[in-house]
């Protein structure tokens, strides 16, 4: 079977519509689960979740073990979506220096360290949550990507991923990436447009998940944070001075509702196919898990501190959001 491009509409699987229950339920959902200073590590606790201490309040998401597990799951979902690749840029065969901006758990930098053992790889983040046992060519630094960069040397490849809702000045970030990319080198952003939508009208404005998404996007806009940077990245990079800028959009279904008649090519090897004839179902299932696992992290600090909701109100809303995203008749998705 031929590979289907990411722009093709995602077709819903009618087999999930048994008419007996509008939700997948807890059981069905669970099947898809599969040297720093003490001040930086003195993490504040709010509503039972742990947050970063360095520049506390500049990022809404927690940094506790639950969140780190979710980030690693999301990393693997990205790889499946991108044909088992870590990046799309046609970088040099042996890059000397690689920067991972907002490295999170460090999993991307670590895998790059294994794949490019001769490269020096630096991952930066606000939190010191990366492992200590890493490839010898990988190191992590606590840094704020929005401050003026002070690296002594430029990089052959700069990678910045999943910074939605974390950056105030995206054009400045793009300019700093340009300034610190070697001539002939590459910078690659991988980020979201977190506006939830459906292609068949099954997601309506009155659904709790649509309400939750819209409130979050508006609240973060008021906080000068953008949850939907993806569609704007191409122009920001061009404005910064990058040449030959290309953009690729991937659709990410929420839940295992897609009908999936095709194989997806393993883009690391032009002669092989990634044998996952249920690839859209796999992506949707993993996406459902990472969203469910992240719901409180996405919501608690933002809604209680910025919008003045109490915790009980938030939990009622999230219960209805969970019901919606488990409903196979609601074909919600967003874009990477």
XYZ file of N, CA, C and O in Angstrom, residues 13 16 23-34 73 77 254-258 278 280-293 325-326 328:
156
model
N -12.830 5.418 12.263
C -13.080 3.984 12.262
C -14.491 3.722 12.787
O -14.767 3.947 13.972
N -15.465 1.503 16.163
C -15.460 1.972 17.543
C -16.840 2.448 17.982
O -17.090 2.638 19.162
N -18.018 6.607 25.635
C -16.639 6.803 26.077
C -15.874 5.499 26.019
O -16.430 4.409 26.069
N -14.540 5.640 25.914
C -13.693 4.464 25.905
C -13.577 3.850 27.290
O -13.329 2.666 27.437
N -13.703 4.695 28.327
C -13.654 4.191 29.692
C -12.242 4.056 30.210
O -11.265 4.084 29.465
N -12.140 3.892 31.523
C -10.835 3.826 32.160
C -10.021 2.636 31.679
O -8.822 2.733 31.437
N -10.676 1.440 31.533
C -9.934 0.249 31.151
C -9.375 0.379 29.748
O -8.215 0.070 29.485
N -10.232 0.866 28.818
C -9.768 1.015 27.448
C -8.663 2.051 27.367
O -7.688 1.879 26.656
N -8.835 3.150 28.103
C -7.822 4.202 28.076
C -6.492 3.687 28.594
O -5.433 4.009 28.069
N -6.540 2.857 29.651
C -5.303 2.390 30.255
C -4.539 1.458 29.336
O -3.330 1.283 29.485
N -5.183 0.885 28.375
C -4.480 0.003 27.455
C -3.466 0.777 26.613
O -2.532 0.200 26.066
N -3.690 2.073 26.468
C -2.815 2.859 25.608
C -1.667 3.515 26.406
O -0.853 4.260 25.866
N -1.655 3.181 27.660
C -0.571 3.718 28.476
C 0.705 2.880 28.405
O 0.730 1.753 28.470
N 0.909 2.689 28.060
C 2.158 1.950 28.195
C 3.177 2.736 29.144
O 2.935 3.450 29.519
N 6.922 10.019 26.754
C 5.921 9.409 25.894
C 5.672 10.280 24.662
O 5.584 9.785 23.529
N 5.973 9.603 20.595
C 4.871 9.886 19.677
C 5.356 10.754 18.518
O 4.982 10.532 17.355
N -6.675 12.722 18.441
C -6.772 12.481 19.882
C -7.658 11.269 20.092
O -8.884 11.341 19.988
N -7.050 10.125 20.342
C -7.788 8.886 20.520
C -7.624 7.952 19.336
O -7.154 8.344 18.265
N -8.038 6.702 19.504
C -7.844 5.679 18.468
C -8.968 5.623 17.439
O -9.237 4.563 16.874
N -9.610 6.755 17.191
C -10.763 6.759 16.295
C -10.437 6.671 14.802
O -11.317 6.348 13.996
N -9.194 6.978 14.331
C -8.980 6.947 12.877
C -9.082 5.537 12.291
O -8.645 4.559 12.895
N -1.625 0.438 11.509
C -2.559 1.167 12.364
C -1.866 2.400 12.929
O -2.096 2.775 14.074
N -2.043 5.686 12.482
C -2.828 6.810 12.974
C -3.536 6.436 14.277
O -3.689 7.266 15.171
N -3.954 5.177 14.383
C -4.524 4.722 15.647
C -3.478 4.766 16.755
O -3.782 5.131 17.893
N -2.257 4.350 16.424
C -1.183 4.366 17.423
C -0.902 5.781 17.882
O -0.823 6.067 19.086
N -0.753 6.692 16.926
C -0.501 8.092 17.271
C -1.654 8.643 18.104
O -1.442 9.301 19.134
N -2.880 8.382 17.666
C -4.042 8.880 18.396
C -4.122 8.316 19.802
O -4.474 9.034 20.753
N -3.793 7.042 19.957
C -3.849 6.414 21.276
C -2.797 7.007 22.207
O -3.076 7.307 23.371
N -1.586 7.162 21.702
C -0.524 7.767 22.506
C -0.858 9.217 22.829
O -0.584 9.696 23.934
N -1.450 9.904 21.860
C -1.815 11.301 22.095
C -2.879 11.405 23.181
O -2.836 12.297 24.039
N -3.849 10.499 23.148
C -4.874 10.475 24.185
C -4.243 10.290 25.567
O -4.597 10.985 26.526
N -3.286 9.362 25.658
C -2.643 9.104 26.941
C -1.870 10.319 27.428
O -1.985 10.726 28.594
N -1.087 10.941 26.527
C -0.273 12.067 26.992
C -1.147 13.260 27.376
O -0.806 14.007 28.299
N -2.285 13.435 26.709
C -3.187 14.529 27.084
C -3.842 14.225 28.439
O -3.879 15.091 29.327
N -4.350 13.006 28.590
C -4.961 12.654 29.879
C -3.957 12.780 31.020
O -4.276 13.306 32.092
N -2.741 12.283 30.792
C -1.717 12.365 31.833
C -1.327 13.813 32.132
O -0.873 14.115 33.238
N -12.631 13.448 25.340
C -11.504 12.932 24.563
C -11.512 11.412 24.487
O -10.872 10.833 23.604
N -12.262 10.760 25.383
C -12.423 9.303 25.305
C -13.576 8.900 24.397
O -13.734 7.710 24.096
N -15.242 8.114 21.167
C -14.779 7.851 19.793
C -15.623 8.528 18.732
O -15.255 8.516 17.550
